[in-house]
GROMACS .gro file of N, CA and C in nm:
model
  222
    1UNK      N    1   2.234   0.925   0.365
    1UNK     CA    2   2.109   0.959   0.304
    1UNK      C    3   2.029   0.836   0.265
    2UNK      N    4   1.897   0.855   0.201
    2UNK     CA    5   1.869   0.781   0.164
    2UNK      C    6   1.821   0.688   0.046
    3UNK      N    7   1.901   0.805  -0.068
    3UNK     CA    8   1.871   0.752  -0.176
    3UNK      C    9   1.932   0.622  -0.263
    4UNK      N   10   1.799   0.609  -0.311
    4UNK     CA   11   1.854   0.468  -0.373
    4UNK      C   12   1.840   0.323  -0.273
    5UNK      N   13   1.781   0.418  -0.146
    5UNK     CA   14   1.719   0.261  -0.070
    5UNK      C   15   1.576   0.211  -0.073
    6UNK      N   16   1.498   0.137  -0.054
    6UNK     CA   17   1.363   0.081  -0.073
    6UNK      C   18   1.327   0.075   0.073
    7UNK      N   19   1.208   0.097   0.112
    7UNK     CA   20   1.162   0.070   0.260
    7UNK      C   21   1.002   0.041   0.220
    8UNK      N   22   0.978  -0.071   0.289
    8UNK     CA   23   0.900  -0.159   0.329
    8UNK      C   24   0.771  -0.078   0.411
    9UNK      N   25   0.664  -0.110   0.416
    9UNK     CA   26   0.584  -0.020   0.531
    9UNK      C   27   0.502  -0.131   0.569
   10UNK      N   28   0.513  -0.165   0.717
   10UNK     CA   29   0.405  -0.303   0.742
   10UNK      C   30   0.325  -0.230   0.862
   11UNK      N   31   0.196  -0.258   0.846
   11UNK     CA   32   0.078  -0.187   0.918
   11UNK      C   33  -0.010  -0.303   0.988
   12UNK      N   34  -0.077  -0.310   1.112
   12UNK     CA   35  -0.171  -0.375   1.172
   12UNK      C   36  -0.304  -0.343   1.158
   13UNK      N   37  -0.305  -0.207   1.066
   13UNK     CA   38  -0.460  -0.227   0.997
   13UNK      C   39  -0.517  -0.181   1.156
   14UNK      N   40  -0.477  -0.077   1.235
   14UNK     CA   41  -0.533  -0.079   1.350
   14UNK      C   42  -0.581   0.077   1.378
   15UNK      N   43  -0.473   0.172   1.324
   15UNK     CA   44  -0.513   0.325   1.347
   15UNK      C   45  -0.422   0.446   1.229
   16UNK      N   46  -0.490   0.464   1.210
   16UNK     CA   47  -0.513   0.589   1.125
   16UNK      C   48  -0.372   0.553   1.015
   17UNK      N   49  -0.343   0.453   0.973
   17UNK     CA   50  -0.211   0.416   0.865
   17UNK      C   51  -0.236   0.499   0.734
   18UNK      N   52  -0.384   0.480   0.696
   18UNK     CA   53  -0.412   0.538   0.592
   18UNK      C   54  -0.370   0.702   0.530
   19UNK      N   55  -0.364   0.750   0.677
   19UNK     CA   56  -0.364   0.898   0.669
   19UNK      C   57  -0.224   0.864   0.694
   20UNK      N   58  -0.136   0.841   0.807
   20UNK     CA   59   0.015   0.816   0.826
   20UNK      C   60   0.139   0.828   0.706
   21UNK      N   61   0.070   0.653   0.674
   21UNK     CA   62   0.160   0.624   0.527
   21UNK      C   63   0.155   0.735   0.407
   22UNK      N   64   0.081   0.811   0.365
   22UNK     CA   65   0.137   0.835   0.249
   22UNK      C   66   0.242   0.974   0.281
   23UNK      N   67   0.169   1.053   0.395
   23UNK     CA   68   0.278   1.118   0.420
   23UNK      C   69   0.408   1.076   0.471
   24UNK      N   70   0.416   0.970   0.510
   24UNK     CA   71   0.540   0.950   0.567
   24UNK      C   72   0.617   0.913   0.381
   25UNK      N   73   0.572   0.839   0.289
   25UNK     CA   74   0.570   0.756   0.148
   25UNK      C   75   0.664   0.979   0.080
   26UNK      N   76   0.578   1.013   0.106
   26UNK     CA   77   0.624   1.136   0.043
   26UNK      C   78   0.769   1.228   0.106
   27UNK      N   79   0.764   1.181   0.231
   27UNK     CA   80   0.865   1.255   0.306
   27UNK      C   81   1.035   1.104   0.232
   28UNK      N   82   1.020   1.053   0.287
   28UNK     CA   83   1.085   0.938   0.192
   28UNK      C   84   1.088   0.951   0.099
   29UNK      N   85   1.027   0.951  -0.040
   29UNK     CA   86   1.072   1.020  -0.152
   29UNK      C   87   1.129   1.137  -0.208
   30UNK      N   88   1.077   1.242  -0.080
   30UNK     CA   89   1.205   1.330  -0.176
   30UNK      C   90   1.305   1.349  -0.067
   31UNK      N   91   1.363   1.260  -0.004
   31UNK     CA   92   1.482   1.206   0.024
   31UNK      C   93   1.541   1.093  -0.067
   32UNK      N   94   1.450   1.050  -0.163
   32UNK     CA   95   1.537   0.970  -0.249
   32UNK      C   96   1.518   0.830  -0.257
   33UNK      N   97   1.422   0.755  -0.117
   33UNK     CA   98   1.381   0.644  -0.112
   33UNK      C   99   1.250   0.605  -0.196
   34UNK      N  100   1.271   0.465  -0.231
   34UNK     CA  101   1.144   0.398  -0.287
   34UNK      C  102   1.062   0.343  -0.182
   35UNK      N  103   0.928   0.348  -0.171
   35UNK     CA  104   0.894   0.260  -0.106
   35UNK      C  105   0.782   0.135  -0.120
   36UNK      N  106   0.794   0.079  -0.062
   36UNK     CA  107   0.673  -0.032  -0.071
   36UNK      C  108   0.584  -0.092   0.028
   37UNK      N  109   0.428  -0.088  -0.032
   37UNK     CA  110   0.354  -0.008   0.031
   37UNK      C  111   0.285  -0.164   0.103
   38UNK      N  112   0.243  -0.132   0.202
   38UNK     CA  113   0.182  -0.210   0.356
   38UNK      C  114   0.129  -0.345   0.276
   39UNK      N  115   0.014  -0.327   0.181
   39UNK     CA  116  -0.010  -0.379   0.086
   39UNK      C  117   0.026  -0.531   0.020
   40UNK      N  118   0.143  -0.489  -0.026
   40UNK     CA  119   0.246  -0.588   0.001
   40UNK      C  120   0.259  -0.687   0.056
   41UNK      N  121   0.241  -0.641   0.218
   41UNK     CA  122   0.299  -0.748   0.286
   41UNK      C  123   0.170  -0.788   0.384
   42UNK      N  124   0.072  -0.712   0.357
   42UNK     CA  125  -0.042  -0.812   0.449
   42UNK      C  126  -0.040  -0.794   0.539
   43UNK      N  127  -0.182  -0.793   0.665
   43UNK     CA  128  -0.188  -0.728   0.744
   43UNK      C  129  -0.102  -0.807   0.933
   44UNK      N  130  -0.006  -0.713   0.955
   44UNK     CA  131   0.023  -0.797   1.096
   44UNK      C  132  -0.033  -0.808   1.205
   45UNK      N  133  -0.141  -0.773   1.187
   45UNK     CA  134  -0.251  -0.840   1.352
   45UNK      C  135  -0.378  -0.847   1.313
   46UNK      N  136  -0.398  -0.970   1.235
   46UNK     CA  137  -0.563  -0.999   1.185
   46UNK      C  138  -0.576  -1.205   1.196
   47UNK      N  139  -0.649  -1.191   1.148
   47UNK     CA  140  -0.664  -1.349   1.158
   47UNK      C  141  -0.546  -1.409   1.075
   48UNK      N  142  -0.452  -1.345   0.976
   48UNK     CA  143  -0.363  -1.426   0.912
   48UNK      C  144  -0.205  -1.374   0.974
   49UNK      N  145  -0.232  -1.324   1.078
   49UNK     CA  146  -0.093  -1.283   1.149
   49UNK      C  147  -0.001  -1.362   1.116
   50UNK      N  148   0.002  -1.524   1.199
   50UNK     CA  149   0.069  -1.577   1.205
   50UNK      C  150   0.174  -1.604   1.091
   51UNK      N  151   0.072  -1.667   0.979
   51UNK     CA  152   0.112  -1.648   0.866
   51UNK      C  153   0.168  -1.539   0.765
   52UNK      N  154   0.099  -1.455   0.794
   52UNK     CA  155   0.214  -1.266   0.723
   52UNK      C  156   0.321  -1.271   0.803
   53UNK      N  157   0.314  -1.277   0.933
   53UNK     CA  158   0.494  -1.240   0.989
   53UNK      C  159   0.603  -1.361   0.974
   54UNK      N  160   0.549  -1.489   0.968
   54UNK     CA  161   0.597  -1.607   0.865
   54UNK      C  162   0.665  -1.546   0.776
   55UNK      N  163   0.594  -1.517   0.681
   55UNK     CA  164   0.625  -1.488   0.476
   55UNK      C  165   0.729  -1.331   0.532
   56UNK      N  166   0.689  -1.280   0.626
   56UNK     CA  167   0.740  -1.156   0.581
   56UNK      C  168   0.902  -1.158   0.591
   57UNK      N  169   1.025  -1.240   0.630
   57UNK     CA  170   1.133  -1.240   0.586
   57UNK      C  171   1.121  -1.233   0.440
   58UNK      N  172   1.055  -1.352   0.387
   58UNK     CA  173   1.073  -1.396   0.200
   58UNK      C  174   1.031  -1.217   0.132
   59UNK      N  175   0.911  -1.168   0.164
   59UNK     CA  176   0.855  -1.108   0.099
   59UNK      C  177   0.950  -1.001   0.122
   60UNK      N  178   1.049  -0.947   0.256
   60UNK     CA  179   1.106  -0.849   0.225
   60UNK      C  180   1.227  -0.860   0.149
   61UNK      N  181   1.278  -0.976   0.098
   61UNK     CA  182   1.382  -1.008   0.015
   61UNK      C  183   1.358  -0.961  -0.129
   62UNK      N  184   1.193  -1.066  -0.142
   62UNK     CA  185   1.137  -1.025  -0.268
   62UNK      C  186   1.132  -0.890  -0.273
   63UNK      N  187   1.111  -0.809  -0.214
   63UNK     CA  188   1.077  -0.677  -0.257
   63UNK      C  189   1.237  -0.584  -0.278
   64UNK      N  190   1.286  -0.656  -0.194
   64UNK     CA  191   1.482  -0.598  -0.198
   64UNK      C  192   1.507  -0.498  -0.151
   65UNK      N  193   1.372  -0.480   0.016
   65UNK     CA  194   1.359  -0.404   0.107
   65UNK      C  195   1.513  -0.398   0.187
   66UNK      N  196   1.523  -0.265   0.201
   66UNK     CA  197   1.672  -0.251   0.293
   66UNK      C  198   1.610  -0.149   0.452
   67UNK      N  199   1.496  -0.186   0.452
   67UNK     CA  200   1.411  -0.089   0.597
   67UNK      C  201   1.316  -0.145   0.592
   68UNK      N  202   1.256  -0.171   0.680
   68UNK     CA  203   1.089  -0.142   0.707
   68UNK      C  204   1.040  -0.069   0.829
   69UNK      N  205   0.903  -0.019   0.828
   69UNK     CA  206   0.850   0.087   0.912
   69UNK      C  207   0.735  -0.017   0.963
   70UNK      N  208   0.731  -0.001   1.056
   70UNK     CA  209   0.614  -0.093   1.105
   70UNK      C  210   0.518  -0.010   1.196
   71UNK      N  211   0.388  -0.002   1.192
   71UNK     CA  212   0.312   0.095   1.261
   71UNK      C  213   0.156   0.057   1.217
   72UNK      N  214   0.041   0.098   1.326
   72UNK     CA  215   0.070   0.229   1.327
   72UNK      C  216   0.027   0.181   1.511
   73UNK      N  217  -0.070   0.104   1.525
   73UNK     CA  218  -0.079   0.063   1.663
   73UNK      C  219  -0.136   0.199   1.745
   74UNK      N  220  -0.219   0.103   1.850
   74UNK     CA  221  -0.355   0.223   1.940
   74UNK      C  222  -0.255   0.232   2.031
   0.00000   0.00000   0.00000
């Protein structure tokens, strides 16, 4: 199951995440997971790519992510 784990959500800011994430954020919670939200971790295909998928090992430590979802892509 999945309670008591944290999952990560990293988005390219490209198609419809907005509407995606929270339902997916709700289906994950009442299974028991926390999650943490795209937000976070900055967008992965914009002018600071390079640099977000850089940081994003550190930042998923910091967050004490045990998943991430990556989406949402055309």
């Amino acid at each position: 199951g999945l309670a008591g784990t944290r999952v990560g959500f990293l988005w390219d800011h490209m198609f419809r995440g907005e509407e995606l994430f929270p339902v997916l954020a709700e289906e994950l919670a009442a299974r028991g997971a926390e999650v943490v939200g795209y937000e976070a971790f900055g967008n992965t295909h914009g002018p600071d790519e390079a640099q977000v998928l850089a940081d994003l090992p550190a930042k998923l430590r910091d967050w004490r992510a045990d998943a991430a979802v990556s989406g949402v892509g055309c």
